[in-house]
Amino acid sequence: MAVLPDVLEPGLITVFCGSAASSASARQGAYYAGPGNRFWPILFEAGFTPRAFEPAEFRKLAPLGIGLTDLAKHESGMDIALSSSAYDSELLLKKIETAAPRHLAFTGKRPAGIFLREAFGAGLTDYGLQHARIGETRIFVLPSPSGAARRWWSSDPWIRLAEIHHAAKQNLDIGQ
């Protein structure tokens, strides 16, 4: 059984993918629930959400075109505590092929690096847009919002992706 349920459905614009649920997230049954995690504040600050959501409200993201998942669905904790078999790139690839969001955004270099290597034999270029795609789904890498990754934090890639997210949303709204 998954630690946290996916928020994945056809028609999403951006799906955020973390490494694994943190211990706090597993206890609370909500994504990015650690007290020092910047995920929810940056979603609002960058303009993905109209207000600051609480972790327990994660299911309310889908109507905004936002999905959530993790590369490791059956274990929780810090990356260094996860087993070597925790990550399932093949499963994530299938989920993204099925849901076909416009963007898959990894919330950290570790899950992105593992996925890109296992799924495509590719490496990371840096934060931002990657060369690999899953069908029409573009892949982005963002600085981790985890409190443990503060020294690598930058809101700039998040803000840039929010602009791209809104442009895609506007194009979808115009086309309907």
Short mmCIF file of N, CA and C in Angstrom, two decimals:
data_model
loop_
_atom_site.label_atom_id
_atom_site.label_comp_id
_atom_site.label_asym_id
_atom_site.label_seq_id
_atom_site.Cartn_x
_atom_site.Cartn_y
_atom_site.Cartn_z
N MET A 1 0.84 -1.18 0.00
CA MET A 1 0.00 0.00 0.00
C MET A 1 0.89 1.25 0.00
N ALA A 2 0.50 2.24 -0.76
CA ALA A 2 1.28 3.47 -0.87
C ALA A 2 1.22 4.25 0.45
N VAL A 3 2.32 4.92 0.76
CA VAL A 3 2.36 5.76 1.96
C VAL A 3 1.37 6.90 1.81
N LEU A 4 1.37 7.55 0.65
CA LEU A 4 0.42 8.63 0.35
C LEU A 4 -0.26 8.33 -0.99
N PRO A 5 -1.54 8.65 -1.12
CA PRO A 5 -2.21 8.42 -2.40
C PRO A 5 -1.74 9.42 -3.44
N ASP A 6 -1.66 8.98 -4.67
CA ASP A 6 -1.33 9.90 -5.77
C ASP A 6 -2.48 10.86 -6.00
N VAL A 7 -2.14 12.04 -6.46
CA VAL A 7 -3.12 12.97 -7.02
C VAL A 7 -2.75 13.02 -8.51
N LEU A 8 -3.31 12.07 -9.25
CA LEU A 8 -2.99 11.91 -10.67
C LEU A 8 -4.27 11.60 -11.43
N GLU A 9 -4.50 12.35 -12.46
CA GLU A 9 -5.65 12.12 -13.33
C GLU A 9 -5.37 12.78 -14.67
N PRO A 10 -6.02 12.33 -15.71
CA PRO A 10 -5.84 13.00 -17.01
C PRO A 10 -6.26 14.46 -16.92
N GLY A 11 -5.59 15.30 -17.69
CA GLY A 11 -5.94 16.71 -17.76
C GLY A 11 -5.14 17.62 -16.83
N LEU A 12 -4.26 17.05 -16.03
CA LEU A 12 -3.43 17.89 -15.16
C LEU A 12 -2.38 18.62 -15.98
N ILE A 13 -1.99 19.76 -15.49
CA ILE A 13 -0.95 20.54 -16.17
C ILE A 13 0.42 20.21 -15.61
N THR A 14 0.56 20.26 -14.29
CA THR A 14 1.85 20.01 -13.66
C THR A 14 1.69 18.98 -12.55
N VAL A 15 2.52 17.94 -12.59
CA VAL A 15 2.56 16.95 -11.53
C VAL A 15 3.91 17.11 -10.82
N PHE A 16 3.85 17.33 -9.52
CA PHE A 16 5.06 17.42 -8.70
C PHE A 16 5.39 16.04 -8.17
N CYS A 17 6.66 15.66 -8.29
CA CYS A 17 7.11 14.35 -7.84
C CYS A 17 8.27 14.51 -6.88
N GLY A 18 8.07 14.04 -5.66
CA GLY A 18 9.14 14.05 -4.68
C GLY A 18 9.87 12.72 -4.65
N SER A 19 10.81 12.64 -3.76
CA SER A 19 11.57 11.41 -3.58
C SER A 19 10.71 10.37 -2.88
N ALA A 20 10.28 10.68 -1.67
CA ALA A 20 9.41 9.82 -0.86
C ALA A 20 8.75 10.70 0.18
N ALA A 21 7.67 10.22 0.75
CA ALA A 21 7.02 10.96 1.83
C ALA A 21 7.98 11.06 3.01
N SER A 22 8.07 12.22 3.60
CA SER A 22 8.89 12.37 4.80
C SER A 22 8.20 11.64 5.96
N SER A 23 8.90 11.48 7.06
CA SER A 23 8.29 10.86 8.23
C SER A 23 7.09 11.67 8.70
N ALA A 24 7.21 13.00 8.70
CA ALA A 24 6.09 13.87 9.10
C ALA A 24 4.92 13.71 8.15
N SER A 25 5.18 13.63 6.85
CA SER A 25 4.11 13.46 5.87
C SER A 25 3.41 12.11 6.06
N ALA A 26 4.20 11.06 6.31
CA ALA A 26 3.61 9.74 6.53
C ALA A 26 2.72 9.75 7.78
N ARG A 27 3.19 10.37 8.84
CA ARG A 27 2.39 10.44 10.08
C ARG A 27 1.09 11.21 9.87
N GLN A 28 1.17 12.32 9.12
CA GLN A 28 0.00 13.18 8.93
C GLN A 28 -0.87 12.75 7.75
N GLY A 29 -0.35 11.86 6.91
CA GLY A 29 -1.10 11.43 5.73
C GLY A 29 -1.28 12.54 4.72
N ALA A 30 -0.26 13.40 4.59
CA ALA A 30 -0.35 14.56 3.71
C ALA A 30 1.03 14.87 3.12
N TYR A 31 1.03 15.30 1.89
CA TYR A 31 2.28 15.64 1.21
C TYR A 31 2.95 16.87 1.81
N TYR A 32 4.28 16.84 1.85
CA TYR A 32 5.13 17.98 2.23
C TYR A 32 4.68 18.59 3.57
N ALA A 33 4.47 17.73 4.56
CA ALA A 33 3.92 18.16 5.85
C ALA A 33 4.98 18.51 6.89
N GLY A 34 6.25 18.35 6.59
CA GLY A 34 7.29 18.69 7.56
C GLY A 34 7.26 20.16 7.91
N PRO A 35 7.56 20.51 9.15
CA PRO A 35 7.44 21.90 9.59
C PRO A 35 8.36 22.88 8.84
N GLY A 36 9.48 22.44 8.34
CA GLY A 36 10.39 23.34 7.63
C GLY A 36 10.27 23.26 6.12
N ASN A 37 9.31 22.49 5.63
CA ASN A 37 9.18 22.30 4.19
C ASN A 37 8.56 23.54 3.54
N ARG A 38 9.13 23.96 2.43
CA ARG A 38 8.69 25.17 1.74
C ARG A 38 7.70 24.91 0.60
N PHE A 39 7.29 23.67 0.40
CA PHE A 39 6.45 23.34 -0.74
C PHE A 39 5.18 24.17 -0.80
N TRP A 40 4.39 24.16 0.26
CA TRP A 40 3.12 24.87 0.25
C TRP A 40 3.30 26.38 0.15
N PRO A 41 4.23 26.97 0.89
CA PRO A 41 4.44 28.41 0.71
C PRO A 41 4.90 28.80 -0.70
N ILE A 42 5.79 28.00 -1.31
CA ILE A 42 6.29 28.38 -2.63
C ILE A 42 5.21 28.19 -3.70
N LEU A 43 4.31 27.21 -3.52
CA LEU A 43 3.20 27.10 -4.48
C LEU A 43 2.40 28.38 -4.52
N PHE A 44 2.15 28.96 -3.37
CA PHE A 44 1.40 30.21 -3.30
C PHE A 44 2.25 31.39 -3.79
N GLU A 45 3.47 31.50 -3.28
CA GLU A 45 4.34 32.63 -3.65
C GLU A 45 4.62 32.66 -5.15
N ALA A 46 4.81 31.50 -5.76
CA ALA A 46 5.11 31.44 -7.19
C ALA A 46 3.86 31.64 -8.04
N GLY A 47 2.69 31.49 -7.45
CA GLY A 47 1.45 31.71 -8.18
C GLY A 47 0.75 30.46 -8.68
N PHE A 48 1.17 29.29 -8.23
CA PHE A 48 0.47 28.06 -8.61
C PHE A 48 -0.92 28.00 -7.98
N THR A 49 -1.02 28.49 -6.74
CA THR A 49 -2.28 28.42 -6.00
C THR A 49 -2.76 29.83 -5.64
N PRO A 50 -4.07 30.02 -5.51
CA PRO A 50 -4.60 31.34 -5.20
C PRO A 50 -4.44 31.75 -3.74
N ARG A 51 -4.09 30.78 -2.90
CA ARG A 51 -3.88 31.04 -1.47
C ARG A 51 -2.91 30.00 -0.95
N ALA A 52 -2.46 30.18 0.27
CA ALA A 52 -1.56 29.21 0.89
C ALA A 52 -2.39 28.02 1.39
N PHE A 53 -2.16 26.88 0.82
CA PHE A 53 -2.84 25.66 1.24
C PHE A 53 -2.10 25.01 2.39
N GLU A 54 -2.81 24.24 3.18
CA GLU A 54 -2.23 23.41 4.23
C GLU A 54 -1.96 22.03 3.64
N PRO A 55 -0.97 21.30 4.17
CA PRO A 55 -0.69 19.97 3.63
C PRO A 55 -1.92 19.05 3.56
N ALA A 56 -2.79 19.12 4.55
CA ALA A 56 -3.98 18.25 4.57
C ALA A 56 -4.94 18.55 3.42
N GLU A 57 -4.76 19.67 2.74
CA GLU A 57 -5.62 20.04 1.63
C GLU A 57 -5.09 19.58 0.27
N PHE A 58 -4.13 18.67 0.27
CA PHE A 58 -3.45 18.30 -0.97
C PHE A 58 -4.40 17.83 -2.07
N ARG A 59 -5.52 17.23 -1.71
CA ARG A 59 -6.46 16.75 -2.73
C ARG A 59 -7.13 17.91 -3.49
N LYS A 60 -7.07 19.10 -2.95
CA LYS A 60 -7.69 20.27 -3.59
C LYS A 60 -6.85 20.83 -4.73
N LEU A 61 -5.68 20.25 -4.98
CA LEU A 61 -4.81 20.76 -6.04
C LEU A 61 -5.27 20.33 -7.44
N ALA A 62 -5.88 19.17 -7.56
CA ALA A 62 -6.26 18.67 -8.89
C ALA A 62 -7.14 19.64 -9.68
N PRO A 63 -8.14 20.29 -9.06
CA PRO A 63 -8.93 21.26 -9.84
C PRO A 63 -8.11 22.46 -10.35
N LEU A 64 -6.93 22.66 -9.76
CA LEU A 64 -6.04 23.73 -10.21
C LEU A 64 -5.07 23.24 -11.28
N GLY A 65 -5.23 21.98 -11.69
CA GLY A 65 -4.35 21.40 -12.71
C GLY A 65 -3.05 20.87 -12.15
N ILE A 66 -3.01 20.61 -10.84
CA ILE A 66 -1.78 20.19 -10.17
C ILE A 66 -1.95 18.79 -9.59
N GLY A 67 -0.96 17.94 -9.82
CA GLY A 67 -0.94 16.59 -9.26
C GLY A 67 0.25 16.38 -8.37
N LEU A 68 0.22 15.27 -7.63
CA LEU A 68 1.30 14.94 -6.69
C LEU A 68 1.57 13.43 -6.73
N THR A 69 2.84 13.08 -6.62
CA THR A 69 3.26 11.70 -6.47
C THR A 69 4.68 11.70 -5.91
N ASP A 70 5.20 10.51 -5.68
CA ASP A 70 6.58 10.33 -5.22
C ASP A 70 7.22 9.20 -6.01
N LEU A 71 8.52 9.23 -6.14
CA LEU A 71 9.24 8.17 -6.83
C LEU A 71 9.26 6.90 -5.98
N ALA A 72 9.30 7.04 -4.66
CA ALA A 72 9.22 5.91 -3.74
C ALA A 72 7.85 5.99 -3.06
N LYS A 73 6.95 5.11 -3.43
CA LYS A 73 5.57 5.16 -2.93
C LYS A 73 5.34 4.30 -1.69
N HIS A 74 6.24 3.36 -1.40
CA HIS A 74 5.96 2.39 -0.33
C HIS A 74 6.89 2.51 0.87
N GLU A 75 7.76 3.52 0.89
CA GLU A 75 8.62 3.78 2.02
C GLU A 75 8.57 5.26 2.32
N SER A 76 8.90 5.62 3.55
CA SER A 76 8.92 7.03 3.93
C SER A 76 10.19 7.31 4.73
N GLY A 77 10.51 8.60 4.83
CA GLY A 77 11.68 9.02 5.57
C GLY A 77 12.65 9.78 4.69
N MET A 78 13.78 10.12 5.27
CA MET A 78 14.81 10.83 4.52
C MET A 78 15.41 9.90 3.47
N ASP A 79 15.91 10.48 2.40
CA ASP A 79 16.46 9.69 1.30
C ASP A 79 17.50 8.68 1.77
N ILE A 80 18.36 9.08 2.68
CA ILE A 80 19.43 8.17 3.11
C ILE A 80 18.89 6.96 3.88
N ALA A 81 17.66 7.05 4.38
CA ALA A 81 17.06 5.95 5.13
C ALA A 81 16.28 4.97 4.25
N LEU A 82 16.08 5.31 2.98
CA LEU A 82 15.29 4.46 2.10
C LEU A 82 16.12 3.29 1.60
N SER A 83 15.45 2.16 1.36
CA SER A 83 16.15 0.99 0.83
C SER A 83 16.56 1.23 -0.62
N SER A 84 17.46 0.42 -1.10
CA SER A 84 17.94 0.58 -2.48
C SER A 84 16.84 0.25 -3.48
N SER A 85 15.81 -0.48 -3.06
CA SER A 85 14.72 -0.83 -3.97
C SER A 85 13.49 0.06 -3.81
N ALA A 86 13.61 1.14 -3.06
CA ALA A 86 12.45 2.01 -2.77
C ALA A 86 11.93 2.73 -4.01
N TYR A 87 12.83 3.13 -4.88
CA TYR A 87 12.44 3.95 -6.03
C TYR A 87 11.92 3.07 -7.16
N ASP A 88 10.83 3.50 -7.79
CA ASP A 88 10.22 2.72 -8.86
C ASP A 88 10.01 3.62 -10.08
N SER A 89 11.07 3.78 -10.85
CA SER A 89 11.02 4.64 -12.03
C SER A 89 10.06 4.09 -13.08
N GLU A 90 10.01 2.77 -13.23
CA GLU A 90 9.12 2.17 -14.22
C GLU A 90 7.66 2.47 -13.90
N LEU A 91 7.29 2.38 -12.64
CA LEU A 91 5.92 2.68 -12.23
C LEU A 91 5.60 4.15 -12.47
N LEU A 92 6.52 5.05 -12.12
CA LEU A 92 6.29 6.47 -12.35
C LEU A 92 6.13 6.75 -13.84
N LEU A 93 6.97 6.15 -14.66
CA LEU A 93 6.88 6.33 -16.10
C LEU A 93 5.50 5.92 -16.62
N LYS A 94 5.00 4.78 -16.16
CA LYS A 94 3.67 4.31 -16.58
C LYS A 94 2.58 5.28 -16.12
N LYS A 95 2.68 5.76 -14.89
CA LYS A 95 1.67 6.68 -14.38
C LYS A 95 1.64 7.98 -15.20
N ILE A 96 2.81 8.48 -15.54
CA ILE A 96 2.87 9.74 -16.30
C ILE A 96 2.42 9.51 -17.74
N GLU A 97 2.75 8.37 -18.32
CA GLU A 97 2.25 8.06 -19.66
C GLU A 97 0.72 8.00 -19.66
N THR A 98 0.13 7.45 -18.62
CA THR A 98 -1.32 7.33 -18.53
C THR A 98 -1.99 8.69 -18.27
N ALA A 99 -1.50 9.44 -17.30
CA ALA A 99 -2.12 10.73 -16.95
C ALA A 99 -1.78 11.81 -17.96
N ALA A 100 -0.62 11.72 -18.57
CA ALA A 100 -0.16 12.65 -19.61
C ALA A 100 -0.29 14.13 -19.22
N PRO A 101 0.29 14.52 -18.08
CA PRO A 101 0.28 15.95 -17.75
C PRO A 101 1.20 16.72 -18.69
N ARG A 102 1.05 18.02 -18.75
CA ARG A 102 1.95 18.83 -19.57
C ARG A 102 3.38 18.80 -19.01
N HIS A 103 3.49 18.78 -17.65
CA HIS A 103 4.80 18.87 -17.00
C HIS A 103 4.90 17.88 -15.85
N LEU A 104 6.06 17.28 -15.72
CA LEU A 104 6.44 16.49 -14.56
C LEU A 104 7.56 17.26 -13.89
N ALA A 105 7.33 17.72 -12.67
CA ALA A 105 8.32 18.55 -11.97
C ALA A 105 8.82 17.81 -10.74
N PHE A 106 10.08 17.44 -10.78
CA PHE A 106 10.70 16.79 -9.63
C PHE A 106 11.08 17.84 -8.59
N THR A 107 10.72 17.57 -7.34
CA THR A 107 11.02 18.52 -6.27
C THR A 107 12.33 18.14 -5.60
N GLY A 108 13.37 18.09 -6.40
CA GLY A 108 14.70 17.78 -5.91
C GLY A 108 15.51 17.06 -6.96
N LYS A 109 16.82 17.21 -6.87
CA LYS A 109 17.71 16.58 -7.85
C LYS A 109 17.81 15.07 -7.66
N ARG A 110 17.72 14.60 -6.42
CA ARG A 110 17.89 13.16 -6.21
C ARG A 110 16.82 12.34 -6.94
N PRO A 111 15.53 12.59 -6.73
CA PRO A 111 14.55 11.77 -7.45
C PRO A 111 14.64 11.97 -8.96
N ALA A 112 14.92 13.19 -9.39
CA ALA A 112 15.05 13.45 -10.83
C ALA A 112 16.22 12.68 -11.42
N GLY A 113 17.35 12.72 -10.75
CA GLY A 113 18.54 12.02 -11.24
C GLY A 113 18.32 10.52 -11.34
N ILE A 114 17.71 9.94 -10.32
CA ILE A 114 17.43 8.50 -10.34
C ILE A 114 16.47 8.16 -11.48
N PHE A 115 15.40 8.92 -11.60
CA PHE A 115 14.42 8.66 -12.65
C PHE A 115 15.02 8.81 -14.04
N LEU A 116 15.70 9.91 -14.29
CA LEU A 116 16.27 10.14 -15.62
C LEU A 116 17.28 9.06 -16.00
N ARG A 117 18.08 8.63 -15.03
CA ARG A 117 19.07 7.58 -15.29
C ARG A 117 18.37 6.25 -15.58
N GLU A 118 17.40 5.88 -14.73
CA GLU A 118 16.75 4.58 -14.89
C GLU A 118 15.80 4.53 -16.08
N ALA A 119 15.08 5.61 -16.33
CA ALA A 119 14.09 5.60 -17.41
C ALA A 119 14.68 5.91 -18.79
N PHE A 120 15.73 6.75 -18.82
CA PHE A 120 16.24 7.21 -20.11
C PHE A 120 17.75 7.03 -20.29
N GLY A 121 18.43 6.61 -19.24
CA GLY A 121 19.88 6.54 -19.32
C GLY A 121 20.50 7.91 -19.45
N ALA A 122 19.78 8.92 -18.97
CA ALA A 122 20.22 10.32 -19.10
C ALA A 122 20.59 10.89 -17.74
N GLY A 123 21.35 11.97 -17.78
CA GLY A 123 21.70 12.67 -16.56
C GLY A 123 20.96 14.00 -16.47
N LEU A 124 21.13 14.65 -15.36
CA LEU A 124 20.54 15.99 -15.15
C LEU A 124 21.33 17.03 -15.91
N THR A 125 20.64 18.01 -16.46
CA THR A 125 21.35 19.14 -17.06
C THR A 125 21.59 20.21 -15.99
N ASP A 126 20.62 20.45 -15.13
CA ASP A 126 20.66 21.39 -14.01
C ASP A 126 19.22 21.56 -13.57
N TYR A 127 18.96 22.54 -12.75
CA TYR A 127 17.57 22.83 -12.43
C TYR A 127 16.89 23.34 -13.70
N GLY A 128 15.58 23.17 -13.76
CA GLY A 128 14.82 23.65 -14.90
C GLY A 128 14.47 22.53 -15.86
N LEU A 129 14.19 22.91 -17.10
CA LEU A 129 13.75 21.99 -18.14
C LEU A 129 14.86 21.01 -18.50
N GLN A 130 14.48 19.74 -18.64
CA GLN A 130 15.42 18.68 -19.02
C GLN A 130 15.22 18.33 -20.49
N HIS A 131 16.18 17.62 -21.06
CA HIS A 131 16.08 17.23 -22.47
C HIS A 131 15.09 16.10 -22.68
N ALA A 132 15.00 15.17 -21.74
CA ALA A 132 14.11 14.01 -21.87
C ALA A 132 12.65 14.44 -21.75
N ARG A 133 11.79 13.68 -22.42
CA ARG A 133 10.34 13.88 -22.34
C ARG A 133 9.67 12.52 -22.20
N ILE A 134 8.47 12.55 -21.67
CA ILE A 134 7.64 11.34 -21.63
C ILE A 134 6.46 11.65 -22.54
N GLY A 135 6.53 11.22 -23.77
CA GLY A 135 5.53 11.61 -24.76
C GLY A 135 5.61 13.12 -24.93
N GLU A 136 4.53 13.81 -24.66
CA GLU A 136 4.50 15.28 -24.73
C GLU A 136 4.78 15.94 -23.38
N THR A 137 4.97 15.14 -22.35
CA THR A 137 5.21 15.67 -21.00
C THR A 137 6.65 16.14 -20.86
N ARG A 138 6.80 17.42 -20.57
CA ARG A 138 8.12 17.99 -20.35
C ARG A 138 8.54 17.76 -18.89
N ILE A 139 9.82 17.54 -18.67
CA ILE A 139 10.35 17.24 -17.34
C ILE A 139 11.15 18.41 -16.82
N PHE A 140 10.84 18.81 -15.60
CA PHE A 140 11.53 19.91 -14.92
C PHE A 140 12.14 19.40 -13.62
N VAL A 141 13.21 20.03 -13.20
CA VAL A 141 13.82 19.74 -11.90
C VAL A 141 13.85 21.04 -11.11
N LEU A 142 13.34 20.96 -9.90
CA LEU A 142 13.26 22.12 -9.01
C LEU A 142 14.11 21.90 -7.77
N PRO A 143 14.59 22.97 -7.15
CA PRO A 143 15.29 22.81 -5.88
C PRO A 143 14.34 22.22 -4.84
N SER A 144 14.85 21.33 -4.03
CA SER A 144 14.04 20.68 -3.01
C SER A 144 13.50 21.69 -2.01
N PRO A 145 12.20 21.60 -1.69
CA PRO A 145 11.63 22.49 -0.69
C PRO A 145 11.89 22.01 0.74
N SER A 146 12.51 20.86 0.88
CA SER A 146 12.77 20.30 2.21
C SER A 146 13.63 21.22 3.05
N GLY A 147 13.33 21.29 4.32
CA GLY A 147 14.15 22.07 5.24
C GLY A 147 15.59 21.57 5.29
N ALA A 148 15.80 20.28 5.01
CA ALA A 148 17.14 19.70 5.01
C ALA A 148 17.97 20.16 3.81
N ALA A 149 17.34 20.78 2.82
CA ALA A 149 18.04 21.19 1.60
C ALA A 149 18.11 22.72 1.48
N ARG A 150 18.02 23.43 2.57
CA ARG A 150 17.97 24.90 2.53
C ARG A 150 19.17 25.54 1.83
N ARG A 151 20.33 24.97 1.93
CA ARG A 151 21.50 25.63 1.33
C ARG A 151 21.46 25.64 -0.20
N TRP A 152 20.61 24.80 -0.80
CA TRP A 152 20.49 24.77 -2.26
C TRP A 152 19.22 25.48 -2.73
N TRP A 153 18.51 26.11 -1.82
CA TRP A 153 17.20 26.67 -2.14
C TRP A 153 17.30 27.89 -3.06
N SER A 154 16.42 27.91 -4.03
CA SER A 154 16.19 29.08 -4.87
C SER A 154 14.74 29.00 -5.33
N SER A 155 14.03 30.10 -5.23
CA SER A 155 12.65 30.11 -5.69
C SER A 155 12.56 30.36 -7.20
N ASP A 156 13.63 30.80 -7.83
CA ASP A 156 13.59 31.16 -9.25
C ASP A 156 13.06 30.05 -10.16
N PRO A 157 13.57 28.81 -10.07
CA PRO A 157 13.01 27.76 -10.95
C PRO A 157 11.53 27.49 -10.69
N TRP A 158 11.10 27.63 -9.46
CA TRP A 158 9.69 27.44 -9.13
C TRP A 158 8.83 28.53 -9.78
N ILE A 159 9.31 29.76 -9.71
CA ILE A 159 8.58 30.88 -10.30
C ILE A 159 8.50 30.72 -11.82
N ARG A 160 9.60 30.30 -12.43
CA ARG A 160 9.62 30.10 -13.88
C ARG A 160 8.63 29.01 -14.29
N LEU A 161 8.61 27.91 -13.54
CA LEU A 161 7.67 26.84 -13.86
C LEU A 161 6.23 27.30 -13.66
N ALA A 162 5.97 28.12 -12.66
CA ALA A 162 4.61 28.65 -12.44
C ALA A 162 4.16 29.47 -13.66
N GLU A 163 5.07 30.24 -14.23
CA GLU A 163 4.74 31.01 -15.43
C GLU A 163 4.39 30.09 -16.59
N ILE A 164 5.16 29.02 -16.75
CA ILE A 164 4.92 28.04 -17.81
C ILE A 164 3.60 27.31 -17.56
N HIS A 165 3.36 26.96 -16.30
CA HIS A 165 2.11 26.30 -15.89
C HIS A 165 0.91 27.16 -16.28
N HIS A 166 0.98 28.45 -15.95
CA HIS A 166 -0.15 29.34 -16.24
C HIS A 166 -0.33 29.58 -17.74
N ALA A 167 0.76 29.63 -18.48
CA ALA A 167 0.65 29.77 -19.93
C ALA A 167 -0.04 28.54 -20.52
N ALA A 168 0.32 27.35 -20.03
CA ALA A 168 -0.32 26.13 -20.52
C ALA A 168 -1.79 26.09 -20.12
N LYS A 169 -2.10 26.52 -18.91
CA LYS A 169 -3.49 26.56 -18.44
C LYS A 169 -4.30 27.52 -19.30
N GLN A 170 -3.73 28.67 -19.60
CA GLN A 170 -4.43 29.65 -20.43
C GLN A 170 -4.68 29.09 -21.83
N ASN A 171 -3.70 28.39 -22.38
CA ASN A 171 -3.89 27.78 -23.69
C ASN A 171 -4.99 26.73 -23.67
N LEU A 172 -5.08 25.97 -22.59
CA LEU A 172 -6.15 24.98 -22.46
C LEU A 172 -7.50 25.66 -22.34
N ASP A 173 -7.57 26.74 -21.55
CA ASP A 173 -8.83 27.46 -21.37
C ASP A 173 -9.30 28.08 -22.68
N ILE A 174 -8.38 28.60 -23.49
CA ILE A 174 -8.72 29.21 -24.77
C ILE A 174 -9.24 28.15 -25.74
N GLY A 175 -8.63 26.97 -25.68
CA GLY A 175 -9.01 25.90 -26.60
C GLY A 175 -10.33 25.23 -26.30
N GLN A 176 -10.93 25.51 -25.15
CA GLN A 176 -12.18 24.84 -24.78
C GLN A 176 -13.38 25.59 -25.30
#
